[in-house]
Amino acid sequence: MDTLERRLAKLARTGDTRAFAEIVELYKDKIFHLAYRMLSNRHEAEDIVQDTFLRVYRNLDRYDENQKFSTWIYRIGTNLCIDRLRKRKPNYSLDAEMTDQDGVDGYAMIPSDDRTPETYLLVSETQRMIHEAIETLPAKYKSVMILRYLQDMSLQEISDVMDMPVTTIKTRVHRGREFMRKKLEKKI
């Protein structure tokens, strides 16, 4: 897969628009999910996807082919999300709903898997509490926790994306888990 991405990047550098379109197709959903989980806002996540691919297109000549393409594009998307989070005014609310839909949180969008009503309620409530706890994390922990647990990246991949030592990533994951444990401990 990575050699395909490198080949597409090379072709896109030479002006091949179909190669760049293929890169967009490969990563648009992944970047959207990353941005949506970090920002909890569909419109902002869509903006981040566009900004990410705009930056990728403008900086294809800076892409180091010795590096994984996925790491490079995730770094761009993550940094754009972090910048957006820093510009926001803090608005922590324990009963936060999605801003673009009334009465719905992100977990209500997950399709049913034939659970009983009681199980569904319990899982839904737990997911809501976890979502709220993630929302209250400081940006430096939030991004690492989302990449680790929601995007399922390894510590090394997060280190590459965030351009930080693995030890720093481990510390932030640990502190993020502790922060969430303390938040959730009070509710469960």
PDB file of N, CA and C in Angstrom, residues 60-133:
ATOM      1  N   LEU A  60       3.572  18.815  -1.990  1.00  0.00           N
ATOM      2  CA  LEU A  60       3.993  17.497  -2.477  1.00  0.00           C
ATOM      3  C   LEU A  60       5.498  17.438  -2.726  1.00  0.00           C
ATOM      4  N   ASP A  61       6.068  18.564  -3.124  1.00  0.00           N
ATOM      5  CA  ASP A  61       7.512  18.588  -3.374  1.00  0.00           C
ATOM      6  C   ASP A  61       8.319  18.438  -2.086  1.00  0.00           C
ATOM      7  N   ARG A  62       7.698  18.669  -0.949  1.00  0.00           N
ATOM      8  CA  ARG A  62       8.380  18.529   0.350  1.00  0.00           C
ATOM      9  C   ARG A  62       8.222  17.136   0.962  1.00  0.00           C
ATOM     10  N   TYR A  63       7.375  16.313   0.371  1.00  0.00           N
ATOM     11  CA  TYR A  63       7.165  14.966   0.900  1.00  0.00           C
ATOM     12  C   TYR A  63       8.444  14.151   0.759  1.00  0.00           C
ATOM     13  N   ASP A  64       8.900  13.600   1.871  1.00  0.00           N
ATOM     14  CA  ASP A  64      10.101  12.753   1.904  1.00  0.00           C
ATOM     15  C   ASP A  64       9.668  11.313   1.632  1.00  0.00           C
ATOM     16  N   GLU A  65      10.102  10.760   0.528  1.00  0.00           N
ATOM     17  CA  GLU A  65       9.676   9.421   0.132  1.00  0.00           C
ATOM     18  C   GLU A  65      10.200   8.325   1.047  1.00  0.00           C
ATOM     19  N   ASN A  66      11.123   8.652   1.937  1.00  0.00           N
ATOM     20  CA  ASN A  66      11.606   7.676   2.916  1.00  0.00           C
ATOM     21  C   ASN A  66      10.641   7.550   4.087  1.00  0.00           C
ATOM     22  N   GLN A  67       9.710   8.450   4.165  1.00  0.00           N
ATOM     23  CA  GLN A  67       8.714   8.477   5.232  1.00  0.00           C
ATOM     24  C   GLN A  67       7.416   7.870   4.694  1.00  0.00           C
ATOM     25  N   LYS A  68       6.622   7.252   5.587  1.00  0.00           N
ATOM     26  CA  LYS A  68       5.329   6.727   5.160  1.00  0.00           C
ATOM     27  C   LYS A  68       4.421   7.891   4.766  1.00  0.00           C
ATOM     28  N   PHE A  69       3.732   7.742   3.660  1.00  0.00           N
ATOM     29  CA  PHE A  69       2.834   8.791   3.195  1.00  0.00           C
ATOM     30  C   PHE A  69       1.712   9.025   4.199  1.00  0.00           C
ATOM     31  N   SER A  70       1.200   7.933   4.775  1.00  0.00           N
ATOM     32  CA  SER A  70       0.099   8.049   5.737  1.00  0.00           C
ATOM     33  C   SER A  70       0.518   8.880   6.951  1.00  0.00           C
ATOM     34  N   THR A  71       1.749   8.705   7.391  1.00  0.00           N
ATOM     35  CA  THR A  71       2.252   9.491   8.528  1.00  0.00           C
ATOM     36  C   THR A  71       2.277  10.962   8.172  1.00  0.00           C
ATOM     37  N   TRP A  72       2.751  11.260   6.973  1.00  0.00           N
ATOM     38  CA  TRP A  72       2.859  12.643   6.536  1.00  0.00           C
ATOM     39  C   TRP A  72       1.493  13.309   6.462  1.00  0.00           C
ATOM     40  N   ILE A  73       0.513  12.642   5.857  1.00  0.00           N
ATOM     41  CA  ILE A  73      -0.806  13.251   5.692  1.00  0.00           C
ATOM     42  C   ILE A  73      -1.547  13.341   7.035  1.00  0.00           C
ATOM     43  N   TYR A  74      -1.380  12.336   7.904  1.00  0.00           N
ATOM     44  CA  TYR A  74      -1.989  12.404   9.235  1.00  0.00           C
ATOM     45  C   TYR A  74      -1.387  13.547  10.048  1.00  0.00           C
ATOM     46  N   ARG A  75      -0.089  13.780   9.901  1.00  0.00           N
ATOM     47  CA  ARG A  75       0.547  14.886  10.619  1.00  0.00           C
ATOM     48  C   ARG A  75      -0.072  16.208  10.195  1.00  0.00           C
ATOM     49  N   ILE A  76      -0.270  16.378   8.906  1.00  0.00           N
ATOM     50  CA  ILE A  76      -0.872  17.618   8.404  1.00  0.00           C
ATOM     51  C   ILE A  76      -2.282  17.776   8.971  1.00  0.00           C
ATOM     52  N   GLY A  77      -3.093  16.735   8.883  1.00  0.00           N
ATOM     53  CA  GLY A  77      -4.462  16.802   9.392  1.00  0.00           C
ATOM     54  C   GLY A  77      -4.529  17.037  10.893  1.00  0.00           C
ATOM     55  N   THR A  78      -3.680  16.330  11.633  1.00  0.00           N
ATOM     56  CA  THR A  78      -3.661  16.488  13.088  1.00  0.00           C
ATOM     57  C   THR A  78      -3.245  17.902  13.481  1.00  0.00           C
ATOM     58  N   ASN A  79      -2.223  18.426  12.837  1.00  0.00           N
ATOM     59  CA  ASN A  79      -1.769  19.781  13.157  1.00  0.00           C
ATOM     60  C   ASN A  79      -2.835  20.824  12.848  1.00  0.00           C
ATOM     61  N   LEU A  80      -3.558  20.639  11.752  1.00  0.00           N
ATOM     62  CA  LEU A  80      -4.647  21.565  11.439  1.00  0.00           C
ATOM     63  C   LEU A  80      -5.746  21.498  12.503  1.00  0.00           C
ATOM     64  N   CYS A  81      -6.052  20.290  12.987  1.00  0.00           N
ATOM     65  CA  CYS A  81      -7.057  20.139  14.054  1.00  0.00           C
ATOM     66  C   CYS A  81      -6.590  20.806  15.340  1.00  0.00           C
ATOM     67  N   ILE A  82      -5.338  20.593  15.684  1.00  0.00           N
ATOM     68  CA  ILE A  82      -4.799  21.196  16.906  1.00  0.00           C
ATOM     69  C   ILE A  82      -4.847  22.718  16.799  1.00  0.00           C
ATOM     70  N   ASP A  83      -4.495  23.254  15.638  1.00  0.00           N
ATOM     71  CA  ASP A  83      -4.573  24.709  15.442  1.00  0.00           C
ATOM     72  C   ASP A  83      -6.001  25.195  15.621  1.00  0.00           C
ATOM     73  N   ARG A  84      -6.955  24.459  15.072  1.00  0.00           N
ATOM     74  CA  ARG A  84      -8.362  24.843  15.187  1.00  0.00           C
ATOM     75  C   ARG A  84      -8.806  24.789  16.648  1.00  0.00           C
ATOM     76  N   LEU A  85      -8.384  23.751  17.387  1.00  0.00           N
ATOM     77  CA  LEU A  85      -8.743  23.639  18.804  1.00  0.00           C
ATOM     78  C   LEU A  85      -8.155  24.781  19.627  1.00  0.00           C
ATOM     79  N   ARG A  86      -6.952  25.171  19.315  1.00  0.00           N
ATOM     80  CA  ARG A  86      -6.308  26.270  20.054  1.00  0.00           C
ATOM     81  C   ARG A  86      -7.025  27.593  19.836  1.00  0.00           C
ATOM     82  N   LYS A  87      -7.602  27.767  18.664  1.00  0.00           N
ATOM     83  CA  LYS A  87      -8.294  29.013  18.343  1.00  0.00           C
ATOM     84  C   LYS A  87      -9.675  29.088  18.974  1.00  0.00           C
ATOM     85  N   ARG A  88     -10.206  27.947  19.358  1.00  0.00           N
ATOM     86  CA  ARG A  88     -11.535  27.903  19.964  1.00  0.00           C
ATOM     87  C   ARG A  88     -11.509  28.464  21.369  1.00  0.00           C
ATOM     88  N   LYS A  89     -12.644  29.006  21.751  1.00  0.00           N
ATOM     89  CA  LYS A  89     -12.829  29.363  23.144  1.00  0.00           C
ATOM     90  C   LYS A  89     -13.309  28.103  23.849  1.00  0.00           C
ATOM     91  N   PRO A  90     -12.813  27.814  25.042  1.00  0.00           N
ATOM     92  CA  PRO A  90     -13.267  26.596  25.721  1.00  0.00           C
ATOM     93  C   PRO A  90     -14.767  26.663  26.025  1.00  0.00           C
ATOM     94  N   ASN A  91     -15.457  25.592  25.709  1.00  0.00           N
ATOM     95  CA  ASN A  91     -16.885  25.514  26.017  1.00  0.00           C
ATOM     96  C   ASN A  91     -17.217  24.100  26.466  1.00  0.00           C
ATOM     97  N   TYR A  92     -16.794  23.775  27.652  1.00  0.00           N
ATOM     98  CA  TYR A  92     -17.011  22.437  28.179  1.00  0.00           C
ATOM     99  C   TYR A  92     -18.405  22.332  28.781  1.00  0.00           C
ATOM    100  N   SER A  93     -19.097  21.325  28.353  1.00  0.00           N
ATOM    101  CA  SER A  93     -20.430  21.070  28.867  1.00  0.00           C
ATOM    102  C   SER A  93     -20.607  19.571  29.005  1.00  0.00           C
ATOM    103  N   LEU A  94     -21.129  19.146  30.135  1.00  0.00           N
ATOM    104  CA  LEU A  94     -21.289  17.719  30.366  1.00  0.00           C
ATOM    105  C   LEU A  94     -22.410  17.108  29.538  1.00  0.00           C
ATOM    106  N   ASP A  95     -23.340  17.940  29.087  1.00  0.00           N
ATOM    107  CA  ASP A  95     -24.409  17.398  28.258  1.00  0.00           C
ATOM    108  C   ASP A  95     -24.327  17.962  26.846  1.00  0.00           C
ATOM    109  N   ALA A  96     -23.115  18.015  26.321  1.00  0.00           N
ATOM    110  CA  ALA A  96     -22.880  18.575  24.992  1.00  0.00           C
ATOM    111  C   ALA A  96     -23.509  17.706  23.913  1.00  0.00           C
ATOM    112  N   GLU A  97     -24.140  18.384  22.974  1.00  0.00           N
ATOM    113  CA  GLU A  97     -24.719  17.711  21.819  1.00  0.00           C
ATOM    114  C   GLU A  97     -23.955  18.179  20.590  1.00  0.00           C
ATOM    115  N   MET A  98     -24.136  17.452  19.502  1.00  0.00           N
ATOM    116  CA  MET A  98     -23.500  17.879  18.258  1.00  0.00           C
ATOM    117  C   MET A  98     -24.086  19.222  17.872  1.00  0.00           C
ATOM    118  N   THR A  99     -23.225  20.143  17.491  1.00  0.00           N
ATOM    119  CA  THR A  99     -23.695  21.490  17.199  1.00  0.00           C
ATOM    120  C   THR A  99     -24.484  21.576  15.899  1.00  0.00           C
ATOM    121  N   ASP A 100     -24.287  20.618  14.984  1.00  0.00           N
ATOM    122  CA  ASP A 100     -24.979  20.716  13.713  1.00  0.00           C
ATOM    123  C   ASP A 100     -26.251  19.871  13.654  1.00  0.00           C
ATOM    124  N   GLN A 101     -26.638  19.227  14.785  1.00  0.00           N
ATOM    125  CA  GLN A 101     -27.872  18.452  14.806  1.00  0.00           C
ATOM    126  C   GLN A 101     -28.471  18.523  16.207  1.00  0.00           C
ATOM    127  N   ASP A 102     -29.745  18.841  16.274  1.00  0.00           N
ATOM    128  CA  ASP A 102     -30.413  18.976  17.566  1.00  0.00           C
ATOM    129  C   ASP A 102     -30.628  17.630  18.241  1.00  0.00           C
ATOM    130  N   GLY A 103     -30.257  17.534  19.513  1.00  0.00           N
ATOM    131  CA  GLY A 103     -30.545  16.359  20.322  1.00  0.00           C
ATOM    132  C   GLY A 103     -29.768  15.113  19.947  1.00  0.00           C
ATOM    133  N   VAL A 104     -28.698  15.240  19.180  1.00  0.00           N
ATOM    134  CA  VAL A 104     -27.950  14.068  18.729  1.00  0.00           C
ATOM    135  C   VAL A 104     -26.483  14.227  19.109  1.00  0.00           C
ATOM    136  N   ASP A 105     -25.903  13.155  19.633  1.00  0.00           N
ATOM    137  CA  ASP A 105     -24.459  13.172  19.829  1.00  0.00           C
ATOM    138  C   ASP A 105     -23.843  12.236  18.798  1.00  0.00           C
ATOM    139  N   GLY A 106     -22.529  12.222  18.733  1.00  0.00           N
ATOM    140  CA  GLY A 106     -21.847  11.432  17.717  1.00  0.00           C
ATOM    141  C   GLY A 106     -22.139   9.953  17.785  1.00  0.00           C
ATOM    142  N   TYR A 107     -22.405   9.436  18.948  1.00  0.00           N
ATOM    143  CA  TYR A 107     -22.636   8.007  19.096  1.00  0.00           C
ATOM    144  C   TYR A 107     -24.031   7.574  18.638  1.00  0.00           C
ATOM    145  N   ALA A 108     -24.940   8.521  18.509  1.00  0.00           N
ATOM    146  CA  ALA A 108     -26.260   8.180  18.000  1.00  0.00           C
ATOM    147  C   ALA A 108     -26.200   7.847  16.511  1.00  0.00           C
ATOM    148  N   MET A 109     -25.093   8.195  15.859  1.00  0.00           N
ATOM    149  CA  MET A 109     -24.916   7.940  14.428  1.00  0.00           C
ATOM    150  C   MET A 109     -24.428   6.507  14.157  1.00  0.00           C
ATOM    151  N   ILE A 110     -24.028   5.783  15.195  1.00  0.00           N
ATOM    152  CA  ILE A 110     -23.530   4.421  15.029  1.00  0.00           C
ATOM    153  C   ILE A 110     -24.711   3.492  14.769  1.00  0.00           C
ATOM    154  N   PRO A 111     -24.629   2.689  13.715  1.00  0.00           N
ATOM    155  CA  PRO A 111     -25.756   1.808  13.407  1.00  0.00           C
ATOM    156  C   PRO A 111     -25.958   0.729  14.469  1.00  0.00           C
ATOM    157  N   SER A 112     -27.186   0.273  14.598  1.00  0.00           N
ATOM    158  CA  SER A 112     -27.538  -0.746  15.572  1.00  0.00           C
ATOM    159  C   SER A 112     -26.955  -2.096  15.193  1.00  0.00           C
ATOM    160  N   ASP A 113     -26.653  -2.902  16.198  1.00  0.00           N
ATOM    161  CA  ASP A 113     -26.208  -4.270  15.940  1.00  0.00           C
ATOM    162  C   ASP A 113     -27.094  -5.250  16.711  1.00  0.00           C
ATOM    163  N   ASP A 114     -28.394  -4.974  16.693  1.00  0.00           N
ATOM    164  CA  ASP A 114     -29.414  -5.830  17.295  1.00  0.00           C
ATOM    165  C   ASP A 114     -29.219  -6.048  18.790  1.00  0.00           C
ATOM    166  N   ARG A 115     -28.892  -5.016  19.501  1.00  0.00           N
ATOM    167  CA  ARG A 115     -28.781  -5.112  20.953  1.00  0.00           C
ATOM    168  C   ARG A 115     -30.175  -4.998  21.567  1.00  0.00           C
ATOM    169  N   THR A 116     -30.294  -5.469  22.790  1.00  0.00           N
ATOM    170  CA  THR A 116     -31.548  -5.280  23.502  1.00  0.00           C
ATOM    171  C   THR A 116     -31.650  -3.807  23.878  1.00  0.00           C
ATOM    172  N   PRO A 117     -32.839  -3.314  24.146  1.00  0.00           N
ATOM    173  CA  PRO A 117     -32.973  -1.905  24.527  1.00  0.00           C
ATOM    174  C   PRO A 117     -32.145  -1.543  25.768  1.00  0.00           C
ATOM    175  N   GLU A 118     -32.078  -2.455  26.731  1.00  0.00           N
ATOM    176  CA  GLU A 118     -31.308  -2.188  27.944  1.00  0.00           C
ATOM    177  C   GLU A 118     -29.815  -2.096  27.640  1.00  0.00           C
ATOM    178  N   THR A 119     -29.315  -3.020  26.830  1.00  0.00           N
ATOM    179  CA  THR A 119     -27.905  -3.019  26.459  1.00  0.00           C
ATOM    180  C   THR A 119     -27.580  -1.776  25.646  1.00  0.00           C
ATOM    181  N   TYR A 120     -28.470  -1.446  24.731  1.00  0.00           N
ATOM    182  CA  TYR A 120     -28.253  -0.267  23.904  1.00  0.00           C
ATOM    183  C   TYR A 120     -28.173   0.985  24.772  1.00  0.00           C
ATOM    184  N   LEU A 121     -29.073   1.102  25.725  1.00  0.00           N
ATOM    185  CA  LEU A 121     -29.079   2.255  26.612  1.00  0.00           C
ATOM    186  C   LEU A 121     -27.792   2.326  27.430  1.00  0.00           C
ATOM    187  N   LEU A 122     -27.374   1.196  27.980  1.00  0.00           N
ATOM    188  CA  LEU A 122     -26.157   1.147  28.781  1.00  0.00           C
ATOM    189  C   LEU A 122     -24.926   1.511  27.953  1.00  0.00           C
ATOM    190  N   VAL A 123     -24.806   0.926  26.769  1.00  0.00           N
ATOM    191  CA  VAL A 123     -23.665   1.211  25.892  1.00  0.00           C
ATOM    192  C   VAL A 123     -23.707   2.662  25.433  1.00  0.00           C
ATOM    193  N   SER A 124     -24.878   3.132  25.067  1.00  0.00           N
ATOM    194  CA  SER A 124     -25.029   4.507  24.606  1.00  0.00           C
ATOM    195  C   SER A 124     -24.632   5.497  25.696  1.00  0.00           C
ATOM    196  N   GLU A 125     -25.068   5.230  26.909  1.00  0.00           N
ATOM    197  CA  GLU A 125     -24.735   6.101  28.039  1.00  0.00           C
ATOM    198  C   GLU A 125     -23.237   6.076  28.322  1.00  0.00           C
ATOM    199  N   THR A 126     -22.639   4.901  28.259  1.00  0.00           N
ATOM    200  CA  THR A 126     -21.195   4.780  28.481  1.00  0.00           C
ATOM    201  C   THR A 126     -20.426   5.523  27.394  1.00  0.00           C
ATOM    202  N   GLN A 127     -20.832   5.353  26.147  1.00  0.00           N
ATOM    203  CA  GLN A 127     -20.172   6.051  25.042  1.00  0.00           C
ATOM    204  C   GLN A 127     -20.315   7.562  25.189  1.00  0.00           C
ATOM    205  N   ARG A 128     -21.479   8.004  25.611  1.00  0.00           N
ATOM    206  CA  ARG A 128     -21.694   9.437  25.819  1.00  0.00           C
ATOM    207  C   ARG A 128     -20.757   9.969  26.887  1.00  0.00           C
ATOM    208  N   MET A 129     -20.609   9.221  27.972  1.00  0.00           N
ATOM    209  CA  MET A 129     -19.716   9.663  29.056  1.00  0.00           C
ATOM    210  C   MET A 129     -18.257   9.696  28.586  1.00  0.00           C
ATOM    211  N   ILE A 130     -17.866   8.698  27.798  1.00  0.00           N
ATOM    212  CA  ILE A 130     -16.497   8.681  27.274  1.00  0.00           C
ATOM    213  C   ILE A 130     -16.299   9.861  26.320  1.00  0.00           C
ATOM    214  N   HIS A 131     -17.266  10.093  25.469  1.00  0.00           N
ATOM    215  CA  HIS A 131     -17.194  11.223  24.533  1.00  0.00           C
ATOM    216  C   HIS A 131     -17.057  12.543  25.304  1.00  0.00           C
ATOM    217  N   GLU A 132     -17.842  12.703  26.348  1.00  0.00           N
ATOM    218  CA  GLU A 132     -17.761  13.920  27.154  1.00  0.00           C
ATOM    219  C   GLU A 132     -16.406  14.044  27.833  1.00  0.00           C
ATOM    220  N   ALA A 133     -15.885  12.935  28.328  1.00  0.00           N
ATOM    221  CA  ALA A 133     -14.565  12.967  28.976  1.00  0.00           C
ATOM    222  C   ALA A 133     -13.484  13.344  27.969  1.00  0.00           C
TER     223      ALA A 133
END
